[in-house]
Coordinates of C-alpha atoms in Angstrom, one line a residue:
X16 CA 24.7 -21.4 16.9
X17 CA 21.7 -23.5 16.8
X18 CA 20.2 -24.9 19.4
X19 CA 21.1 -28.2 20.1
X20 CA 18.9 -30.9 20.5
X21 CA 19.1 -33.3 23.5
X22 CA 17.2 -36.2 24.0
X23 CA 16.4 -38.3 27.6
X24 CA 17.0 -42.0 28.6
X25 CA 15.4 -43.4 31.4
X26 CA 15.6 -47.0 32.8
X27 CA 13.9 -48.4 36.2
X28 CA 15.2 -51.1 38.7
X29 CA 12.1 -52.4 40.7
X30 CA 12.6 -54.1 44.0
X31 CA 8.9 -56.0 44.8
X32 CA 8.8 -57.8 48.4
X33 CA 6.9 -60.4 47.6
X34 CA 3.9 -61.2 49.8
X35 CA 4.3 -64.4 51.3
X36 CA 4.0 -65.3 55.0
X37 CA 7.7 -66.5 55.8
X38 CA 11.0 -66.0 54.3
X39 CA 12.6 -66.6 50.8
X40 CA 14.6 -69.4 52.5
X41 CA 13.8 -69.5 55.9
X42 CA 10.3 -70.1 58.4
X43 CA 10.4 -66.5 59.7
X44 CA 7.7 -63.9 59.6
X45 CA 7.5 -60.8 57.3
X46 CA 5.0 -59.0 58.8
X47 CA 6.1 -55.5 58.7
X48 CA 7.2 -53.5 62.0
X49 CA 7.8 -56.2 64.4
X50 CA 10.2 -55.4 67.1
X51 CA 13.6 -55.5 66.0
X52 CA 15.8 -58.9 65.7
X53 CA 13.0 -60.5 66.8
X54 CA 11.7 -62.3 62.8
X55 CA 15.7 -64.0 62.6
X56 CA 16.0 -67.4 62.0
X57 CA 19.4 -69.3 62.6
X58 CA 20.1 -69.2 58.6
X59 CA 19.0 -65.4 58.7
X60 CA 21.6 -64.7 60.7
X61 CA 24.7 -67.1 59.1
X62 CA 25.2 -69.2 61.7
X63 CA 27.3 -71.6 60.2
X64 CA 25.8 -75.6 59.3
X65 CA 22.7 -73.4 58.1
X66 CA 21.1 -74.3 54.7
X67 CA 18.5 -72.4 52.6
X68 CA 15.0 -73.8 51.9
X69 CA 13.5 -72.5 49.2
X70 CA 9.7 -71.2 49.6
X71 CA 7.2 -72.8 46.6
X72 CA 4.7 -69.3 47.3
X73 CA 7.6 -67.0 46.3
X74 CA 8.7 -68.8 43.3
X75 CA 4.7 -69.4 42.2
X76 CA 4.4 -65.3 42.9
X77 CA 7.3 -65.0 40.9
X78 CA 6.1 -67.3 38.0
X79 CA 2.3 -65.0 38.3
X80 CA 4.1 -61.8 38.1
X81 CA 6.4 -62.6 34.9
X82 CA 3.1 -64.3 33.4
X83 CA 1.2 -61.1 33.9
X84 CA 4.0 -59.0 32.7
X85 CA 4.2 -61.6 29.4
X86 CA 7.5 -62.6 30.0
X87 CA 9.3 -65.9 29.0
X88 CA 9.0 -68.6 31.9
X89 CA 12.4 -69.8 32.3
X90 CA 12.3 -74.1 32.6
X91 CA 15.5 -74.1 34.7
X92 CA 16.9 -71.2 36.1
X93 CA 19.6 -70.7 38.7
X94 CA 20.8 -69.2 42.0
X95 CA 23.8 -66.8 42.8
X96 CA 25.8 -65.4 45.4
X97 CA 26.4 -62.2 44.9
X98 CA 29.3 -61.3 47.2
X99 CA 29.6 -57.8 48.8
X100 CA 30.6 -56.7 52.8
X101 CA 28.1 -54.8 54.7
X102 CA 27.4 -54.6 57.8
X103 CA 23.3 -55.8 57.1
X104 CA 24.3 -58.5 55.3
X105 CA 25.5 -61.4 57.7
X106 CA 26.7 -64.0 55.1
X107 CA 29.1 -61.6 53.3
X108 CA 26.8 -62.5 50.0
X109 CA 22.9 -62.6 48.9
X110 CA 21.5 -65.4 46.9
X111 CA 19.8 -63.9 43.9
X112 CA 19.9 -64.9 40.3
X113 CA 22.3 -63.3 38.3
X114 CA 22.7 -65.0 35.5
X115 CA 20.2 -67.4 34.6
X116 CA 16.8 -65.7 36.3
X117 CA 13.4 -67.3 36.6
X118 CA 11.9 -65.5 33.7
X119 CA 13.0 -62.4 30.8
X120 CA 12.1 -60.6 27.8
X121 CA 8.4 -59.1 28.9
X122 CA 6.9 -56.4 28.2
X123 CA 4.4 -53.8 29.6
X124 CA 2.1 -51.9 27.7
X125 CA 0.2 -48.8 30.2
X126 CA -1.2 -45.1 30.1
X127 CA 0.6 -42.0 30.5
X128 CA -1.5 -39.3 32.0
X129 CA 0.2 -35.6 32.1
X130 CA -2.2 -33.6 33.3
X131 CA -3.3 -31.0 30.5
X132 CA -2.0 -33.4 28.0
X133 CA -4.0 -36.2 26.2
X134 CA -3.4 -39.4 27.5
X135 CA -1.5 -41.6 25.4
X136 CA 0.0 -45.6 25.5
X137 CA 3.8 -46.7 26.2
X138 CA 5.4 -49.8 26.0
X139 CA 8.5 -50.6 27.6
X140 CA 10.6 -54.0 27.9
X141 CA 11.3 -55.6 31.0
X142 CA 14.7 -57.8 30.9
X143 CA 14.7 -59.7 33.7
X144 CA 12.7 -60.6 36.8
X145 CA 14.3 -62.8 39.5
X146 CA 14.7 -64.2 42.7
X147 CA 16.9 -62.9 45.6
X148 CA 16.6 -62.1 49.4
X149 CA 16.5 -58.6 51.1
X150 CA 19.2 -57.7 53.5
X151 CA 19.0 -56.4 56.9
X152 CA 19.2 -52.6 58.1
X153 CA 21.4 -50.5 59.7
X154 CA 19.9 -48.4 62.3
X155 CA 22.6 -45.4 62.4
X156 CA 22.5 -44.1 66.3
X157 CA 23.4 -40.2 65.8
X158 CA 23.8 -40.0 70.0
X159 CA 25.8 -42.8 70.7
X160 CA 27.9 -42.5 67.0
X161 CA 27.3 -46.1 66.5
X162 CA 25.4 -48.2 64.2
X163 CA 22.8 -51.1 65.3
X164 CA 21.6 -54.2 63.3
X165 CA 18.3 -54.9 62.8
X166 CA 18.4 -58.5 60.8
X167 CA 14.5 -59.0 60.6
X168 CA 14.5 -57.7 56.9
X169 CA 17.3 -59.7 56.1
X170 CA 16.4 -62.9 53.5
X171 CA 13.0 -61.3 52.9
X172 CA 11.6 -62.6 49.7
X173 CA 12.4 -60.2 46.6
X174 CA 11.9 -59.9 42.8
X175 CA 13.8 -57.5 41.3
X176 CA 12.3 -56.4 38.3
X177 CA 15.2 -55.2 35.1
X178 CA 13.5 -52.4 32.6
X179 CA 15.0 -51.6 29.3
X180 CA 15.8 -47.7 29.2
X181 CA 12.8 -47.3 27.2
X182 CA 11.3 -44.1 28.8
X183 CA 11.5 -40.5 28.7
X184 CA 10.0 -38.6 31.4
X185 CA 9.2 -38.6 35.0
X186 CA 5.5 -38.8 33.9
X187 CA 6.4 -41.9 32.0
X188 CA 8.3 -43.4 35.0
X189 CA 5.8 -43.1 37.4
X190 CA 2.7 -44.2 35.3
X191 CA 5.1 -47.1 34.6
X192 CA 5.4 -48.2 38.5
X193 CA 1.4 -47.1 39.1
X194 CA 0.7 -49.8 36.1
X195 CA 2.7 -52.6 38.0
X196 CA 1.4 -51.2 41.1
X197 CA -2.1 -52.1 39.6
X198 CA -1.2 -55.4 38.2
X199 CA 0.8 -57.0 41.0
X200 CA -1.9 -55.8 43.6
X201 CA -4.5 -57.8 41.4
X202 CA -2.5 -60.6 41.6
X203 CA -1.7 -60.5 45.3
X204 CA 1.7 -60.9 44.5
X205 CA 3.0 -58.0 46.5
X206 CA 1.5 -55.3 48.8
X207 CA 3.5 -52.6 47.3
X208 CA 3.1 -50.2 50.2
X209 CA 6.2 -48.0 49.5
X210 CA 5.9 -46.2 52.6
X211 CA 6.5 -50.0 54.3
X212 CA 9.9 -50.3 51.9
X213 CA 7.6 -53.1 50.1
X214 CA 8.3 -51.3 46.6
X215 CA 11.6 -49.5 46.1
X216 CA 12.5 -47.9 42.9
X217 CA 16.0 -46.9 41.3
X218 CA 16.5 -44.6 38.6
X219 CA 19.3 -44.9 35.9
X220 CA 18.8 -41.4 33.7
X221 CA 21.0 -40.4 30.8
X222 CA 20.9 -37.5 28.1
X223 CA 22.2 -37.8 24.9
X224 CA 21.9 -36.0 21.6
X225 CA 19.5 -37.6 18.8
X226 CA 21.2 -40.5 16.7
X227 CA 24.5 -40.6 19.1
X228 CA 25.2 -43.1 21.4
X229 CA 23.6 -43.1 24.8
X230 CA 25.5 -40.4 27.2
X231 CA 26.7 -41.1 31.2
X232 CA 24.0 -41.9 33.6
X233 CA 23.3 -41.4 36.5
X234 CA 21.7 -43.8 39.1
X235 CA 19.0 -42.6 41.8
X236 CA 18.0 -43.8 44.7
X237 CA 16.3 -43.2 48.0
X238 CA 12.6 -42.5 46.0
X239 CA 9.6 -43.3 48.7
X240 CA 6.8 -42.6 46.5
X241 CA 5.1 -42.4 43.1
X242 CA 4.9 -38.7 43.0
X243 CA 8.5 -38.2 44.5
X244 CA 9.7 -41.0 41.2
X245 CA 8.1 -38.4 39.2
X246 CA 9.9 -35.2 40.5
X247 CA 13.0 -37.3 41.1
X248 CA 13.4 -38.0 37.3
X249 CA 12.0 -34.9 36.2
X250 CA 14.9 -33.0 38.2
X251 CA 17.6 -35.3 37.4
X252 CA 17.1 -34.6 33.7
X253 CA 16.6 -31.1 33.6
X254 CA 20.1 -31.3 35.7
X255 CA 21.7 -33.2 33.4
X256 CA 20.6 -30.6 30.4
X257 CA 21.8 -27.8 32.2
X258 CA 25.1 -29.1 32.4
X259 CA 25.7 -30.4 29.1
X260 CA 23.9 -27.6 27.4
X261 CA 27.1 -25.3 28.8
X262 CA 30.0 -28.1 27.5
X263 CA 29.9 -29.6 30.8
X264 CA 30.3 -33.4 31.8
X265 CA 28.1 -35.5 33.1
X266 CA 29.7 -38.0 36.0
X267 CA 28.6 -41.7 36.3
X268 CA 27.6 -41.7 40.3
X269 CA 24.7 -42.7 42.7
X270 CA 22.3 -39.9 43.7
X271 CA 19.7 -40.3 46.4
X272 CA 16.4 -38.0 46.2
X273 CA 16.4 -35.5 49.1
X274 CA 12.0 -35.3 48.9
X275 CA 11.7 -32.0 51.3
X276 CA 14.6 -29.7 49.2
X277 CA 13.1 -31.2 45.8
X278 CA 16.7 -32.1 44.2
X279 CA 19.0 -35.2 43.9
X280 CA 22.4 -35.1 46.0
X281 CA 25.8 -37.0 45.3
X282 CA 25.7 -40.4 47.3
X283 CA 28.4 -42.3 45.9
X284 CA 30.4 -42.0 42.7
X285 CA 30.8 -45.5 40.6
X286 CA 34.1 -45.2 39.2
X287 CA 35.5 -48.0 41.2
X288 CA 33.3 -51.0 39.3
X289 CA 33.0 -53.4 41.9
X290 CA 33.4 -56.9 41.5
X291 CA 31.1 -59.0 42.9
X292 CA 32.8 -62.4 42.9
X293 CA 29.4 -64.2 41.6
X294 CA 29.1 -67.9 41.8
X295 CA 26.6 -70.4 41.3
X296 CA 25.3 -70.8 45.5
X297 CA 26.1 -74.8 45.9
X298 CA 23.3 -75.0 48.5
X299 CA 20.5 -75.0 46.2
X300 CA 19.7 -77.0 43.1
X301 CA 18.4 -75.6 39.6
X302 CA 14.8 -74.5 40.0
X303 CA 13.2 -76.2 37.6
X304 CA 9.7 -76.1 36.5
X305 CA 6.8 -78.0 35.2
X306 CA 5.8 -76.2 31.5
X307 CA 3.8 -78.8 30.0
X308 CA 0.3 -80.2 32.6
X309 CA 0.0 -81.3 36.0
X310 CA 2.0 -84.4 37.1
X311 CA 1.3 -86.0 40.6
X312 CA 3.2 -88.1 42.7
X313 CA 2.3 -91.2 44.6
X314 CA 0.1 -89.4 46.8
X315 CA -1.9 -87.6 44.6
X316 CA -0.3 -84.2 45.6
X317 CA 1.3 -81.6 42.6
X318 CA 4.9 -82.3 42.4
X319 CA 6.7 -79.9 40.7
X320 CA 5.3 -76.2 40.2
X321 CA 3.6 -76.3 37.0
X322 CA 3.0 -73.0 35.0
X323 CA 0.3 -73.6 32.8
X324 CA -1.5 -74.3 35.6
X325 CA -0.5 -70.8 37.5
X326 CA -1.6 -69.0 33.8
X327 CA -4.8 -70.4 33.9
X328 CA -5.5 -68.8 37.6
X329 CA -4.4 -65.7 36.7
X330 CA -6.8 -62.9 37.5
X331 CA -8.3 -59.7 34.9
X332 CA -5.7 -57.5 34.6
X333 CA -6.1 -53.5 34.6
X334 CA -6.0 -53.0 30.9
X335 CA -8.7 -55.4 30.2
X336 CA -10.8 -53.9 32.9
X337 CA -10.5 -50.9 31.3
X338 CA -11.5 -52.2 27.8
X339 CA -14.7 -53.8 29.7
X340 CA -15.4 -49.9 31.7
X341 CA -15.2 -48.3 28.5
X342 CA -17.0 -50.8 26.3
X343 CA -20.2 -51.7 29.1
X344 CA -20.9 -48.1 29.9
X345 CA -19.5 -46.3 27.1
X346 CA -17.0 -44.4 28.9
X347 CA -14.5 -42.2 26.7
X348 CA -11.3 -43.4 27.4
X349 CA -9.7 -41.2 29.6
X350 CA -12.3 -41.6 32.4
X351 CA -12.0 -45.4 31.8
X352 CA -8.1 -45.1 32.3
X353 CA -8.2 -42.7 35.5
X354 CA -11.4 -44.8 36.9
X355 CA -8.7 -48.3 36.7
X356 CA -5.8 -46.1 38.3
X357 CA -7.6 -45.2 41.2
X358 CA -9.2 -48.6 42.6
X359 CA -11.1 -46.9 45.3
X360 CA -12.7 -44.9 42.7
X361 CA -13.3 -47.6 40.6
X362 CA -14.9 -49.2 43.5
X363 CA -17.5 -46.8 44.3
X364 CA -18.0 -46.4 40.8
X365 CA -19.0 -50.3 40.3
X366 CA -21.4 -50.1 43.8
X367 CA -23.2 -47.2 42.9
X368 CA -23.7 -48.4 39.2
X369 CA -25.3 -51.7 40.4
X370 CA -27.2 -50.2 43.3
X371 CA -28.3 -47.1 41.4
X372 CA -28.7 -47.7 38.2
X373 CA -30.7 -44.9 37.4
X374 CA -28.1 -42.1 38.3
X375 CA -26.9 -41.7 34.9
X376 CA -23.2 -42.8 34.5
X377 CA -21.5 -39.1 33.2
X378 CA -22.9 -38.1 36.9
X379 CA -21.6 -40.4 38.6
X380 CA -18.3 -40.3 37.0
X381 CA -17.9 -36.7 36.5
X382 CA -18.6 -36.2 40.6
X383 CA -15.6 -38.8 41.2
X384 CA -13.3 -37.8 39.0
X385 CA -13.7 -34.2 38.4
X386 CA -15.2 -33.3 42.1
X387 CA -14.3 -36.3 44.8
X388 CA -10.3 -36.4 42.6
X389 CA -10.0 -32.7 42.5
X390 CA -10.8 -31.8 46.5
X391 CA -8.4 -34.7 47.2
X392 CA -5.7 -33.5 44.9
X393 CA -6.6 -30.1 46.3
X394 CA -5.8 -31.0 50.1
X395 CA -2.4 -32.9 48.8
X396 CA -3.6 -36.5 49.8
X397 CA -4.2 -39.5 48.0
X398 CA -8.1 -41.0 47.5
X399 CA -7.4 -43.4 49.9
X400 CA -6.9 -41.5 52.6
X401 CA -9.9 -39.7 52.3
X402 CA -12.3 -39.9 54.8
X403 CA -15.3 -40.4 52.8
X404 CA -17.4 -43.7 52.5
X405 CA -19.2 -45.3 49.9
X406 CA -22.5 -44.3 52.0
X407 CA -21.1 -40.8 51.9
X408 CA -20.6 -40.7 47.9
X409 CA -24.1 -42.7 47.8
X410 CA -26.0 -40.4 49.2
X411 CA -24.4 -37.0 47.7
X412 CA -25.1 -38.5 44.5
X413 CA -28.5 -39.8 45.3
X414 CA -29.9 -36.0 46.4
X415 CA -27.5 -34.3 43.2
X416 CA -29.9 -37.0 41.0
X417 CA -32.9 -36.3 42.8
X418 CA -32.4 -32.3 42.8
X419 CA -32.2 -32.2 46.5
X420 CA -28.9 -30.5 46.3
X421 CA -27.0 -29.1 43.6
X422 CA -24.0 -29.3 41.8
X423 CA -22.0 -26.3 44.2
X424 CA -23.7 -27.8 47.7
X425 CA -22.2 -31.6 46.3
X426 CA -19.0 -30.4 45.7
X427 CA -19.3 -28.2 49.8
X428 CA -20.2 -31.9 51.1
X429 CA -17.4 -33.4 49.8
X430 CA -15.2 -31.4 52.0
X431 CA -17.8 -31.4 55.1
X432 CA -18.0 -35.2 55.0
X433 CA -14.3 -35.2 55.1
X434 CA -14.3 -32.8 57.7
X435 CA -17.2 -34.7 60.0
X436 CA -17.2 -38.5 58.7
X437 CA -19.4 -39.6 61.1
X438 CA -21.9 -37.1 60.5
X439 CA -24.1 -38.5 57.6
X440 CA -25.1 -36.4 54.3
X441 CA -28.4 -35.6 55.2
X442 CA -27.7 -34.4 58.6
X443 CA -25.3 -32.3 56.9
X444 CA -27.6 -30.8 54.5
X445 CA -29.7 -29.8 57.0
X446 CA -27.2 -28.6 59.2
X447 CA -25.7 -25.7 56.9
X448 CA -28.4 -25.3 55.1
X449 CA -27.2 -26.7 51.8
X450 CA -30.8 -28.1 49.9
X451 CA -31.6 -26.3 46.5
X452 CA -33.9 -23.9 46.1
X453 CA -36.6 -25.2 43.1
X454 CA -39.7 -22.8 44.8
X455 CA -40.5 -21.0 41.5
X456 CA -41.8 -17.9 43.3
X457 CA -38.5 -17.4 45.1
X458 CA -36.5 -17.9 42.3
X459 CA -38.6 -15.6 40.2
X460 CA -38.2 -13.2 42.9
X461 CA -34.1 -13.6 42.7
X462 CA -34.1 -13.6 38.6
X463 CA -36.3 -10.1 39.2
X464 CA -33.6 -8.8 41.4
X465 CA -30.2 -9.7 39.5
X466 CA -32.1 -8.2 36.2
X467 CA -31.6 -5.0 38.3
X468 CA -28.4 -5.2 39.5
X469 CA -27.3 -6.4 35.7
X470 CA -29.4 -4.1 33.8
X471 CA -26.4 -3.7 30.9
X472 CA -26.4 -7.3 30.6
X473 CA -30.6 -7.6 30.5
X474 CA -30.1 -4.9 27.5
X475 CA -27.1 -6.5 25.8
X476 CA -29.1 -10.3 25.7
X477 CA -32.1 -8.7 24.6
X478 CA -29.9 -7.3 21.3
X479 CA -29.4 -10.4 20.5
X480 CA -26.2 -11.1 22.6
X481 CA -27.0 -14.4 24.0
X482 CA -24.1 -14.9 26.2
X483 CA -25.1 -11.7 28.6
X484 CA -27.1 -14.5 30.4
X485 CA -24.4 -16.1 32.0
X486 CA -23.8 -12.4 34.0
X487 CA -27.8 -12.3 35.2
X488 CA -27.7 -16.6 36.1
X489 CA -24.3 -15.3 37.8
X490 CA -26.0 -12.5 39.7
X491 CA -28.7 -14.9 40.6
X492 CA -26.3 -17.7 41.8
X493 CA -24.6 -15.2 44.2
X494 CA -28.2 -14.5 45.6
X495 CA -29.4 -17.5 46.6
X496 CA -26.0 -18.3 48.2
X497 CA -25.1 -20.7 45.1
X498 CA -28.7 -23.0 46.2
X499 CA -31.0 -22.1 43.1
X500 CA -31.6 -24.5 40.6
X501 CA -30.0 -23.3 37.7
X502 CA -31.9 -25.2 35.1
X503 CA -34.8 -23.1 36.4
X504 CA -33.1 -20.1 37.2
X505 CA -32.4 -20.3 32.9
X506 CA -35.6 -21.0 32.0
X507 CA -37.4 -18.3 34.3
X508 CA -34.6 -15.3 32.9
X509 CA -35.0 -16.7 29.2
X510 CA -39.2 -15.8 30.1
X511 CA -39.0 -12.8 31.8
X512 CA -36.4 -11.6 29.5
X513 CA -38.6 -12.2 26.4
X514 CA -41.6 -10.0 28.4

């Protein structure tokens, strides 16, 4: 039989707490990690006689993000309860907006990087971004074999963002949430620490064969990070092959990502649709909002929320600042893309550029990328929690440029700075002896030796086989305890050679 084709569908659900100092309807704090039940206003927890007020800085950081994300500004739009019993939810119901949201049909255009692949451009739809409130947490005591409340997440300000199943991969999925990552950061709009539960991301995978119908998905949850997204999806398909490849079935449930065994695990199934009972919430009025210029009232102060206004504030975002990287300091495009991905990167790059100009720019971008990237990536943790400064990075570069050092002893400081961040770079050369050796009598000396220790190769380069050098500069390298100068370490074999 031949082999039968199968294609993947994937489709992301994006919870953003928006960044705001109170509520979505209520005065109370959001700062993260405050002591429980103690951020809970009166309407937080449904005391009865309570009524929402909607906050203007969460609808504006709505109306920026759907701008940004070129989605159509809705002029009215609506709010819902959406009825379901929890024990986190005191009102039996959250306001959100089902069915007429602030603002649909965008779209998001970023870069896929796989590594070994070549980096290529996706676009996928987003639906719908709206409006609604977070709701509370359960704090499941194991001991006692009860459950506790903790209401200070409850009514935090949320937009959920609605993708159309328009990607493939994990790799696709997760350069999809770094993009927004990058774009709502820029705008302020949300702090998207995932770790803090201020981005959450579901899953809704399917497999189906080509020109059929889409097949059963499958909905997964409980992902706390960009990498884990990646694995998540990347598992959940290759599942969901496996089990059709062999006749089987694939059954419509919620799966939550289990990050330390690497697989996704049954949660819940969804046979039983439930209903949700929505209805328009009779406490709050249409949203509407001001699409043509600014009005005023009476006391010169902006009355409604005006969006042309809000578009004309908003910031660069990633993709042109890419363009501009490429384009200013002719950049190929895949350093441009990974330079905008990692914004402390892209930092250092920009300082070092103004404050050096000399250093030439492939230097300064290969060390980052292909040195600073790799020992980070190495050590399994992200650029920003490396412990290296911009005065470290500075001043590696600086003695790299001005042949202090060399390219093996930049890439040994790297990990030393790490190791000793308060120690500074020179110190450090000093300490473990790391300065290149350019003394042309000692190197002649070592090039003398390594021709004797790689005689076959001396004989083979002088018969015209070119490539025997790299054995004798290898030799040499070894030597010197990887701290000649290789450019003259080359140029003193190629004479001696030709003697």
């Amino acid at each position: 039989l031949p082999k039968r084709k199968w294609k993947s569908v994937v489709g992301l659900e994006v919870h953003a707490q928006i960044s705001s100092e109170s509520k979505l309807f209520s005065e109370s704090p959001t700062k993260y990690g405050l002591p429980v039940n103690t951020a809970v206003s009166y309407f937080d927890a449904s005391l009865p006689g309570t009524l929402p007020v909607l906050n203007r800085k969460c609808v504006e950081s709505g109306i920026k993000t759907a701008l940004a994300l070129n989605c159509q500004v809705n002029e009215v739009s609506m709010f819902d309860r959406k009825h379901y019993f929890y024990a986190d939810l005191p009102n039996g119901y959250q306001i959100t907006q089902q069915r007429s949201a602030l603002a649909n049909n965008g779209q998001i255009t970023f870069p896929v990087i796989v590594p070994g692949k070549k980096i290529y451009y996706k676009t996928v739809r987003l639906l719908q971004l709206q409006l609604e409130q977070d709701s509370g947490k359960s704090l499941h005591d194991e001991g006692l074999k009860r459950s506790l409340i903790d209401l200070n997440r409850a009514g935090l300000p949320l937009m959920e963002l609605v993708f159309a199943p328009d990607l493939e991969t994990g790799e696709e999925a997760a350069s999809l949430v770094k993009e927004l990552i990058l774009v709502m950061r820029r705008l302020n709009t949300c702090s998207c620490k995932m770790e803090e539960g201020a981005l959450r991301v579901d899953a809704n995978i399917s497999v189906h064969e080509p020109d059929q119908p889409f097949g059963v998905r499958t909905e997964v949850k409980n992902i706390g990070s960009v990498r884990s997204l990646s694995q998540a999806v990347s598992y959940e398909i290759q599942r969901q092959l496996e089990i059709v490849a062999v006749g089987g079935d694939v059954h419509n449930e919620t799966r939550s990502w289990d990050a330390e065994k690497r697989c996704t695990l049954p949660m819940r199934d969804k046979e039983v649709l439930q209903d949700y009972r929505f209805m328009p919430e009779p406490n709050l009025p249409p949203l509407r909002l001001n699409m043509k210029g600014i009005q005023l009232d009476g006391k010169n102060h902006i009355c409604s929320i005006c969006v042309p206004l809000i578009a004309k504030d908003l910031p660069e975002l990633p993709e042109q600042t890419r363009k501009d990287l490429i384009e200013t300091y002719k950049l190929n495009t895949e350093t441009g893309i990974i330079l905008v991905n990692e914004p402390v990167l892209l930092e250092h790059f920009q300082n070092i550029v103004k404050n050096f100009p000399d250093i030439p720019k492939k230097m300064i971008t290969n060390f980052l990328i292909n040195d600073l990237m790799t020992y980070c990536n190495k050590i399994n943790i992200n650029i920003e929690e490396c412990d290296l400064t911009y005065n470290h990075i500075k001043d590696i570069l600086t003695a790299l440029y001005n042949e202090k050092i060399n390219l093996h002893s930049a890439r040994r400081l790297i990990e030393l700075a790490h190791e000793h961040p308060n120690t500074n770079v020179n110190e450090l050369i000093t300490i473990y002896d790391l300065q290149q050796i350019s003394d042309v009598g000692r190197i002649e000396n070592y090039c003398l030796q390594a021709m004797e220790t790689q005689s076959k190769a001396v004989k083979q380069y002088q018969s015209g086989k070119t490539k025997a050098l790299f054995a004798i500069v290898g030799e040499v390298a070894k030597l010197s305890n990887q701290k000649a100068n290789m450019k003259s370490v080359v140029q003193c074999l190629e004479r001696l050679l030709k003697q």
